Short mmCIF file of C-alpha atoms in Angstrom, two decimals:
data_model
loop_
_atom_site.label_atom_id
_atom_site.label_comp_id
_atom_site.label_asym_id
_atom_site.label_seq_id
_atom_site.Cartn_x
_atom_site.Cartn_y
_atom_site.Cartn_z
CA MET A 1 10.42 -21.42 -7.18
CA LYS A 2 8.76 -18.85 -9.37
CA PHE A 3 6.23 -16.41 -7.93
CA ASN A 4 2.92 -18.29 -8.18
CA THR A 5 4.50 -21.54 -7.02
CA SER A 6 6.04 -19.79 -4.02
CA LEU A 7 2.64 -18.44 -2.99
CA LEU A 8 1.44 -22.02 -2.53
CA HIS A 9 4.60 -23.89 -1.61
CA GLY A 10 6.94 -21.37 0.03
CA LYS A 11 8.66 -22.17 3.32
CA SER A 12 6.01 -20.38 5.41
CA THR A 13 3.26 -22.68 4.11
CA LYS A 14 4.69 -25.87 5.64
CA SER A 15 4.18 -25.49 9.38
CA TYR A 16 0.44 -25.49 9.93
CA ALA A 17 -1.08 -27.75 12.57
CA ASP A 18 -2.26 -31.23 11.57
CA HIS A 19 -0.77 -30.80 8.08
CA SER A 20 -3.48 -28.26 7.20
CA THR A 21 -2.96 -26.52 3.85
CA LEU A 22 -4.22 -23.22 5.34
CA PRO A 23 -3.58 -21.74 8.79
CA PRO A 24 -6.23 -22.47 11.43
CA ILE A 25 -8.32 -19.48 12.51
CA ALA A 26 -7.49 -18.64 16.13
CA GLN A 27 -10.70 -16.66 16.65
CA VAL A 28 -10.05 -15.96 20.32
CA SER A 29 -9.36 -12.96 22.52
CA ALA A 30 -6.92 -14.57 24.93
CA PHE A 31 -4.75 -17.67 25.36
CA GLY A 32 -4.64 -19.76 28.53
CA TYR A 33 -1.53 -20.97 30.40
CA GLU A 34 -0.91 -23.71 32.93
CA SER A 35 1.13 -21.46 35.22
CA ALA A 36 1.48 -17.77 36.02
CA GLN A 37 5.23 -18.05 35.52
CA GLU A 38 4.81 -19.30 31.97
CA GLN A 39 2.39 -16.49 31.17
CA GLU A 40 4.77 -13.90 32.64
CA LYS A 41 7.56 -15.00 30.31
CA VAL A 42 5.30 -14.59 27.30
CA PHE A 43 4.22 -11.11 28.38
CA GLN A 44 7.86 -10.14 28.89
CA HIS A 45 8.74 -11.54 25.45
CA LYS A 46 11.16 -13.96 27.08
CA ALA A 47 9.32 -16.99 25.71
CA PHE A 48 7.45 -17.57 22.47
CA GLY A 49 3.72 -17.71 22.76
CA TYR A 50 0.49 -15.79 22.54
CA ALA A 51 -1.26 -14.02 25.39
CA TYR A 52 -3.89 -11.72 23.93
CA THR A 53 -4.89 -11.21 20.31
CA ARG A 54 -4.23 -7.47 20.44
CA ILE A 55 -0.56 -8.27 20.97
CA GLY A 56 -0.27 -11.43 18.89
CA ASN A 57 -2.25 -14.22 17.28
CA PRO A 58 -1.10 -17.33 15.34
CA THR A 59 -3.37 -16.60 12.36
CA LEU A 60 -1.90 -13.11 12.06
CA THR A 61 1.59 -14.59 12.33
CA ALA A 62 0.85 -16.96 9.46
CA PHE A 63 -0.31 -14.08 7.26
CA GLU A 64 2.70 -11.92 8.22
CA GLN A 65 5.12 -14.72 7.41
CA ARG A 66 3.54 -15.42 4.02
CA ILE A 67 3.80 -11.76 2.97
CA SER A 68 7.29 -11.34 4.44
CA ASP A 69 8.55 -14.26 2.40
CA ILE A 70 7.27 -13.02 -0.94
CA GLU A 71 8.39 -9.43 -0.24
CA HIS A 72 11.89 -10.56 0.84
CA ALA A 73 11.35 -8.81 4.18
CA THR A 74 12.82 -9.70 7.55
CA GLY A 75 9.39 -9.54 9.13
CA GLY A 76 5.98 -7.94 9.01
CA VAL A 77 3.19 -6.63 11.21
CA ALA A 78 -0.45 -6.99 10.14
CA CYS A 79 -2.75 -4.06 10.90
CA SER A 80 -6.46 -3.38 11.08
CA SER A 81 -6.39 -1.29 7.87
CA GLY A 82 -4.07 0.15 5.26
CA MET A 83 -4.34 3.57 6.89
CA ALA A 84 -3.41 2.08 10.27
CA ALA A 85 -0.35 0.57 8.59
CA VAL A 86 0.70 3.88 7.01
CA THR A 87 0.14 5.75 10.29
CA ILE A 88 2.17 3.55 12.61
CA SER A 89 4.88 2.88 10.00
CA LEU A 90 5.66 6.60 10.34
CA LEU A 91 4.98 7.14 14.03
CA ASN A 92 7.28 4.22 14.84
CA VAL A 93 10.27 6.49 14.10
CA LEU A 94 8.91 10.06 14.34
CA THR A 95 8.66 12.42 17.30
CA THR A 96 7.49 16.01 17.75
CA GLY A 97 9.60 18.39 15.66
CA ASP A 98 10.44 15.82 12.98
CA GLU A 99 9.71 16.34 9.28
CA ILE A 100 8.66 14.14 6.37
CA ILE A 101 9.19 14.70 2.66
CA THR A 102 6.62 13.23 0.31
CA THR A 103 4.74 14.02 -2.89
CA SER A 104 1.54 16.01 -3.29
CA ASN A 105 -0.10 13.33 -5.47
CA LEU A 106 -0.84 10.72 -2.84
CA TYR A 107 -4.04 8.86 -2.04
CA GLY A 108 -6.52 11.25 -0.43
CA GLY A 109 -6.66 9.42 2.89
CA THR A 110 -2.87 9.64 3.26
CA LEU A 111 -2.95 13.36 2.51
CA ASP A 112 -5.52 13.76 5.28
CA LEU A 113 -3.27 11.79 7.64
CA PHE A 114 -0.37 14.17 7.09
CA LYS A 115 -2.63 17.07 8.05
CA ASP A 116 -3.48 15.23 11.28
CA LEU A 117 0.20 14.65 12.04
CA GLU A 118 0.72 18.42 12.07
CA LYS A 119 -1.34 18.52 15.27
CA PHE A 120 1.31 16.31 16.87
CA GLY A 121 4.12 18.63 15.78
CA ILE A 122 5.21 16.51 12.79
CA LYS A 123 5.56 18.56 9.63
CA THR A 124 5.19 17.25 6.08
CA ASN A 125 6.87 18.94 3.14
CA PHE A 126 5.28 18.21 -0.24
CA VAL A 127 7.14 18.12 -3.55
CA SER A 128 5.76 17.60 -7.04
CA GLU A 129 7.99 14.55 -7.56
CA LEU A 130 10.41 12.61 -5.41
CA ASN A 131 13.73 13.23 -7.13
CA PRO A 132 17.04 14.64 -5.82
CA GLU A 133 16.40 18.14 -7.17
CA GLN A 134 12.99 18.40 -5.49
CA LEU A 135 14.17 16.70 -2.29
CA ASP A 136 17.04 19.17 -1.91
CA LYS A 137 14.50 21.99 -1.55
CA TYR A 138 13.21 20.65 1.77
CA PHE A 139 15.80 18.31 3.21
CA ASN A 140 17.22 19.52 6.53
CA GLU A 141 18.42 18.18 9.88
CA LYS A 142 14.80 17.66 10.99
CA THR A 143 13.96 15.42 8.01
CA LYS A 144 13.58 11.86 9.30
CA VAL A 145 11.60 10.03 6.59
CA ILE A 146 11.00 10.09 2.85
CA PHE A 147 7.62 8.58 2.03
CA GLY A 148 6.18 7.74 -1.37
CA GLU A 149 3.76 5.52 -3.23
CA VAL A 150 5.48 3.22 -5.72
CA VAL A 151 2.67 4.07 -8.15
CA SER A 152 0.49 6.86 -6.83
CA ASN A 153 -3.26 6.43 -6.64
CA PRO A 154 -4.83 7.85 -8.77
CA ALA A 155 -2.19 10.20 -10.25
CA LEU A 156 -0.13 7.22 -11.57
CA GLN A 157 3.22 8.82 -10.86
CA VAL A 158 5.97 6.18 -10.64
CA LEU A 159 8.57 6.42 -7.88
CA ASP A 160 12.16 5.76 -8.95
CA ILE A 161 12.87 3.62 -5.89
CA GLU A 162 16.60 3.08 -6.39
CA THR A 163 17.34 6.77 -6.97
CA VAL A 164 15.31 7.99 -4.00
CA ALA A 165 16.60 5.20 -1.72
CA ARG A 166 20.17 6.18 -2.57
CA TYR A 167 19.40 9.82 -1.77
CA ALA A 168 17.82 8.87 1.55
CA HIS A 169 20.59 6.51 2.61
CA GLU A 170 23.32 9.04 1.83
CA ARG A 171 21.58 11.22 4.44
CA SER A 172 21.00 8.37 6.93
CA ILE A 173 17.21 8.38 6.75
CA PRO A 174 14.84 5.58 5.66
CA LEU A 175 12.65 5.36 2.59
CA ILE A 176 9.13 4.15 3.41
CA VAL A 177 6.97 3.20 0.45
CA ASP A 178 3.33 2.29 -0.05
CA ALA A 179 3.31 -0.53 -2.61
CA THR A 180 -0.42 -1.24 -2.55
CA THR A 181 -1.07 -0.51 -6.22
CA VAL A 182 1.80 -2.59 -7.60
CA THR A 183 1.85 -5.71 -5.35
CA PRO A 184 4.92 -7.97 -4.86
CA TYR A 185 3.94 -9.77 -8.06
CA VAL A 186 5.11 -6.72 -10.01
CA ILE A 187 7.96 -5.42 -7.84
CA ARG A 188 9.56 -6.09 -4.46
CA PRO A 189 10.62 -2.59 -3.30
CA ILE A 190 13.04 -3.90 -0.66
CA ASP A 191 15.14 -5.45 -3.43
CA HIS A 192 15.38 -1.98 -4.99
CA GLY A 193 16.49 -0.20 -1.83
CA ALA A 194 13.29 0.66 0.07
CA ASP A 195 13.57 0.13 3.82
CA ILE A 196 9.94 -0.22 4.89
CA VAL A 197 7.06 -1.36 2.66
CA VAL A 198 3.39 -0.79 3.44
CA HIS A 199 0.39 -2.44 1.80
CA SER A 200 -3.30 -1.85 2.16
CA SER A 201 -3.87 -5.59 1.92
CA SER A 202 -7.60 -4.93 1.61
CA LYS A 203 -6.82 -4.39 -2.06
CA TYR A 204 -4.95 -6.70 -4.45
CA ILE A 205 -3.61 -9.04 -1.76
CA ASN A 206 -7.10 -9.85 -0.50
CA GLY A 207 -8.62 -9.47 -3.94
CA SER A 208 -12.29 -10.02 -3.16
CA GLY A 209 -13.19 -6.90 -1.22
CA ASN A 210 -14.15 -8.83 1.91
CA SER A 211 -11.63 -7.64 4.54
CA ILE A 212 -10.13 -4.32 5.60
CA SER A 213 -6.47 -4.86 6.47
CA GLY A 214 -2.92 -3.58 6.13
CA ILE A 215 0.63 -4.78 6.64
CA ILE A 216 4.03 -3.21 7.34
CA LEU A 217 7.20 -5.01 6.17
CA ASP A 218 10.74 -4.27 7.34
CA GLY A 219 13.70 -5.01 5.09
CA GLY A 220 15.91 -5.21 8.20
CA ARG A 221 18.89 -3.61 6.46
CA PHE A 222 18.72 0.04 7.51
CA LYS A 223 21.41 1.06 10.00
CA TRP A 224 19.56 3.15 12.56
CA ASP A 225 21.26 6.11 14.21
CA PHE A 226 19.65 6.00 17.65
CA GLU A 227 20.58 9.59 18.47
CA LYS A 228 18.93 10.73 15.26
CA PHE A 229 15.90 8.49 15.91
CA PRO A 230 15.25 8.69 19.68
CA ALA A 231 11.92 6.90 19.24
CA LEU A 232 13.95 3.72 18.70
CA ALA A 233 16.55 4.37 21.41
CA ASP A 234 15.08 1.86 23.89
CA PHE A 235 15.50 -0.82 21.24
CA LYS A 236 19.12 -0.07 20.40
CA ARG A 237 20.27 -3.54 21.38
CA TYR A 238 18.36 -4.98 18.42
CA GLY A 239 20.46 -3.08 15.87
CA ASN A 240 18.98 -3.20 12.38
CA MET A 241 15.93 -4.97 13.79
CA ALA A 242 15.06 -2.13 16.17
CA TYR A 243 12.30 -0.80 13.92
CA LEU A 244 10.51 -4.13 13.66
CA VAL A 245 10.89 -4.99 17.34
CA ARG A 246 9.54 -1.63 18.51
CA LEU A 247 6.73 -1.83 15.99
CA LYS A 248 5.66 -5.29 17.13
CA THR A 249 6.14 -5.03 20.89
CA ASP A 250 5.41 -1.37 21.53
CA LEU A 251 3.60 0.93 19.10
CA TRP A 252 1.38 -1.59 17.26
CA GLU A 253 0.49 -3.24 20.55
CA ASN A 254 -0.30 0.01 22.36
CA PHE A 255 -2.27 1.59 19.52
CA GLY A 256 -4.50 -1.48 19.36
CA SER A 257 -4.30 -1.64 15.57
CA CYS A 258 -4.32 -5.44 15.30
CA LEU A 259 -5.97 -7.28 12.44
CA ALA A 260 -8.87 -9.62 13.20
CA PRO A 261 -7.85 -13.31 12.87
CA PHE A 262 -10.65 -14.14 10.46
CA ASN A 263 -9.64 -11.23 8.20
CA ALA A 264 -6.05 -12.46 8.26
CA TYR A 265 -7.30 -15.89 7.17
CA LEU A 266 -9.28 -14.37 4.28
CA ASN A 267 -6.17 -12.48 3.21
CA VAL A 268 -4.15 -15.69 3.13
CA ILE A 269 -6.76 -17.22 0.82
CA GLY A 270 -6.66 -14.16 -1.42
CA LEU A 271 -2.88 -14.08 -1.47
CA GLU A 272 -2.69 -17.52 -3.06
CA THR A 273 -4.33 -16.31 -6.29
CA MET A 274 -2.84 -12.81 -6.34
CA GLY A 275 -0.43 -13.47 -9.20
CA LEU A 276 -3.17 -14.80 -11.47
CA ARG A 277 -5.52 -11.94 -10.65
CA VAL A 278 -2.92 -9.19 -11.07
CA GLU A 279 -1.86 -10.62 -14.43
CA GLN A 280 -5.45 -10.59 -15.74
CA ILE A 281 -6.18 -7.18 -14.25
CA ASN A 282 -3.13 -5.69 -15.95
CA LYS A 283 -4.16 -7.14 -19.31
CA ASN A 284 -7.70 -5.83 -18.93
CA ALA A 285 -6.57 -2.38 -17.84
CA LYS A 286 -4.22 -2.09 -20.81
CA ALA A 287 -6.97 -3.09 -23.26
CA LEU A 288 -9.50 -0.76 -21.65
CA ALA A 289 -7.09 2.18 -21.59
CA LYS A 290 -6.30 1.75 -25.28
CA ALA A 291 -10.00 1.55 -26.19
CA LEU A 292 -10.95 4.62 -24.15
CA SER A 293 -8.05 6.63 -25.58
CA GLU A 294 -9.61 6.21 -29.04
CA ILE A 295 -12.86 7.94 -28.01
CA ASP A 296 -13.10 11.62 -28.94
CA GLY A 297 -13.31 13.95 -25.99
CA VAL A 298 -11.92 11.43 -23.50
CA LYS A 299 -8.50 11.94 -21.91
CA VAL A 300 -7.06 8.70 -20.49
CA SER A 301 -4.18 8.16 -18.07
CA HIS A 302 -2.66 4.68 -17.78
CA LEU A 303 0.96 3.61 -17.56
CA SER A 304 0.64 1.29 -20.58
CA LEU A 305 0.02 4.24 -22.91
CA GLU A 306 3.18 5.43 -24.62
CA ASP A 307 2.31 9.09 -24.16
CA HIS A 308 2.18 8.73 -20.37
CA PRO A 309 5.05 10.70 -18.73
CA TYR A 310 6.08 7.68 -16.66
CA TYR A 311 5.83 5.11 -19.45
CA GLU A 312 9.61 4.60 -19.71
CA LEU A 313 10.11 4.23 -15.96
CA CYS A 314 7.19 1.79 -15.90
CA GLN A 315 8.92 -0.30 -18.56
CA LYS A 316 12.24 -0.21 -16.72
CA GLN A 317 11.18 -0.64 -13.09
CA LEU A 318 7.81 -2.42 -13.31
CA GLY A 319 8.50 -4.65 -16.29
CA GLY A 320 5.86 -2.86 -18.34
CA TYR A 321 3.00 -3.62 -15.97
CA GLY A 322 0.71 -0.63 -16.22
CA GLY A 323 -1.34 -1.66 -13.20
CA GLY A 324 -5.03 -2.03 -12.52
CA ILE A 325 -5.87 1.65 -12.06
CA LEU A 326 -6.67 4.10 -14.82
CA THR A 327 -8.32 7.47 -14.87
CA PHE A 328 -10.13 9.31 -17.61
CA ARG A 329 -11.67 12.74 -18.00
CA VAL A 330 -14.92 13.39 -19.84
CA GLY A 331 -15.23 17.20 -19.81
CA SER A 332 -17.42 18.01 -16.81
CA LYS A 333 -18.65 16.72 -13.46
CA GLU A 334 -22.11 16.30 -14.97
CA LYS A 335 -20.76 14.04 -17.72
CA ALA A 336 -18.68 12.10 -15.19
CA TYR A 337 -21.79 11.39 -13.11
CA LYS A 338 -23.80 10.44 -16.20
CA THR A 339 -21.06 8.03 -17.27
CA LEU A 340 -20.89 6.37 -13.87
CA ASN A 341 -24.65 6.06 -13.61
CA ALA A 342 -24.91 4.46 -17.06
CA LEU A 343 -22.44 1.65 -16.39
CA LYS A 344 -23.98 -1.84 -16.33
CA TYR A 345 -21.17 -4.18 -15.25
CA VAL A 346 -19.12 -1.73 -13.20
CA THR A 347 -19.81 -1.05 -9.52
CA ILE A 348 -19.63 2.52 -8.19
CA ALA A 349 -17.42 1.91 -5.15
CA SER A 350 -14.35 3.37 -3.44
CA ASN A 351 -12.17 0.26 -3.18
CA ILE A 352 -9.43 -0.87 -5.58
CA GLY A 353 -7.96 -4.31 -6.27
CA ASP A 354 -11.27 -6.17 -6.27
CA VAL A 355 -12.00 -8.97 -8.73
CA ARG A 356 -14.87 -6.71 -9.88
CA THR A 357 -14.29 -3.54 -11.84
CA LEU A 358 -15.02 -0.52 -9.67
CA ALA A 359 -15.33 3.14 -10.61
CA ILE A 360 -15.64 6.34 -8.61
CA HIS A 361 -15.73 10.11 -8.93
CA PRO A 362 -12.72 10.85 -6.70
CA ARG A 363 -13.14 14.64 -6.43
CA SER A 364 -16.47 14.33 -4.62
CA THR A 365 -15.42 11.36 -2.47
CA LEU A 366 -11.78 10.49 -1.81
CA TYR A 367 -10.64 14.11 -2.20
CA ILE A 368 -13.68 15.81 -0.71
CA LYS A 369 -11.50 17.36 2.03
CA SER A 370 -8.90 18.64 -0.45
CA SER A 371 -8.74 22.08 -2.01
CA ASP A 372 -8.95 22.34 -5.80
CA GLU A 373 -5.20 22.93 -5.87
CA GLU A 374 -4.46 19.87 -3.70
CA ALA A 375 -6.78 17.68 -5.77
CA ALA A 376 -5.22 18.86 -9.05
CA ALA A 377 -1.75 18.06 -7.68
CA ALA A 378 -3.02 14.52 -7.13
CA GLY A 379 -4.34 14.31 -10.70
CA VAL A 380 -7.98 14.70 -9.67
CA TYR A 381 -10.42 17.11 -11.34
CA ASP A 382 -14.19 17.60 -11.41
CA ASP A 383 -14.47 15.49 -14.58
CA THR A 384 -12.12 12.68 -13.48
CA ILE A 385 -13.30 9.09 -13.16
CA ARG A 386 -11.03 6.56 -11.49
CA VAL A 387 -11.38 2.93 -12.53
CA SER A 388 -10.07 -0.09 -10.65
CA VAL A 389 -10.13 -2.78 -13.32
CA GLY A 390 -11.24 -6.30 -12.41
CA ILE A 391 -10.98 -9.74 -13.99
CA GLU A 392 -14.09 -9.66 -16.19
CA ASP A 393 -13.74 -10.24 -19.93
CA SER A 394 -12.12 -7.12 -21.34
CA GLU A 395 -14.49 -7.02 -24.31
CA ASP A 396 -17.45 -6.63 -21.96
CA LEU A 397 -15.75 -3.88 -19.98
CA ILE A 398 -14.83 -1.96 -23.11
CA GLU A 399 -18.38 -2.12 -24.45
CA ASP A 400 -19.81 -1.07 -21.10
CA PHE A 401 -17.64 2.03 -20.87
CA ARG A 402 -18.23 2.92 -24.51
CA GLN A 403 -22.00 2.86 -24.14
CA ALA A 404 -21.85 4.78 -20.84
CA ILE A 405 -19.64 7.52 -22.28
CA LYS A 406 -21.89 7.76 -25.32
CA GLN A 407 -24.90 8.26 -23.10
CA SER A 408 -23.11 10.98 -21.12
CA GLN A 409 -22.45 12.95 -24.30
CA ASN A 410 -26.10 13.09 -25.32
#
C-alpha cells in the first residue's frame, strides 16, 4: 500500500473491538481483574493486559501501533507532550557524567531542556552543524548520544541523517532525531539510519491543535553495549529491544508521562488525514515563500527557495518537500509586531502543524530565555517572524501577508 492508503488500511487498523473503524476510548484510570493472581501477572509483565492507565492503556496502544507501522519502527511509547518525549528519550540511556552532542539551532524548548540536564550532571556540547568535522571537535569517551532535528525549527537546517548515523554507529552510540517538522509522510528516519525517532504529535500528526502529545519510536536495530550504557544494563536480556523495554516498563512508567486516552484517540483521527494535510501545507508554504521573497525589504527562509543553503539536501533527502515552516525578517521588532498585528486570516499562536496558519515573534516568546547569541545561532532575531502554514487557499494567505507587511512599512 502507498502512504495514505496505509494510514487507513494498515495492519494495525484491523483489530479494534466490534469491528470498529477507530479504537474505542478507554477513558479509565484502572482496569479490574477477577483474581489477584491474574492482576499480579500483569503487574509483573508476565501476562498481557492493562492495570493502570499510567502504565498502559488500550487506546494509547492503538495510537502507538499506528505510528510505529508508518514509521517502520519496532515499537513506540506515547507521551503527555513532545517535550516529555524528548526528555525521556534521552534519559532512558543517559546517566550522570554522560555527554550529548547536538546543534545550537534547535527549538527553544529543547535548548532549555539541555540547560536543565546540566543540573543532573549531563553535559551538552553544541556544534553549528551535525557533520563529521564538527562532531570530531567534541566526541569523547563520555559521549553517549547524538541528537538532532531532521529539519530544525525555526532555523530550517537539514540533518544529513545517513552521514550522521554512520558516524554515530562507527563509535557505538545511537542517533536520536526529532522528526516533528517533517512527518513520516516526507521521510522515515529509521530507514535512513536513525535509531530513535521523536515526534511532538501535537503538531502535524494531530493536525487540528486540539491535543498536546508526543511519541518515541525505536527502530530496534541498535546493538547496545551494556557496559557503555549502564542505564540499560538491567534489560540486557532483551538485546536490541532493551531501549524500548526499559522505556515502556521503567522510565516512562515511573516519570508518569503517559498520554491521556482521549488525546490519543484525537491523534488517531488526525493521523488518518496527515498525508493530505502535509501535501497541501507544503504547496502553500512554497507559494507563500516565493511571494514574500519578491517583496523589497523582506528576507525569507524556506527550503523550497533555491538560494537556501540546504536546498540541495532538501531535494535529495526530503524529496523536495520544503515543509510547512518559513521565517522572514522585516527589519525591526517594531515592524515585526506591526506585521503580526495587521494579519487578518493568520492566528498569532505558538503551535505549528495546525490546519490554520499560525505566526509568532519567536525572539520574545519561544526564545525569551535565550541570549542574543543563542537565539541568533537558532536563526532567530528581533525582526524574525515564524510562520506555520496551514491549509487555507494560498492566494488568500499571500494577500494577507502582503497587506500586513505593507502596513508595517508605513
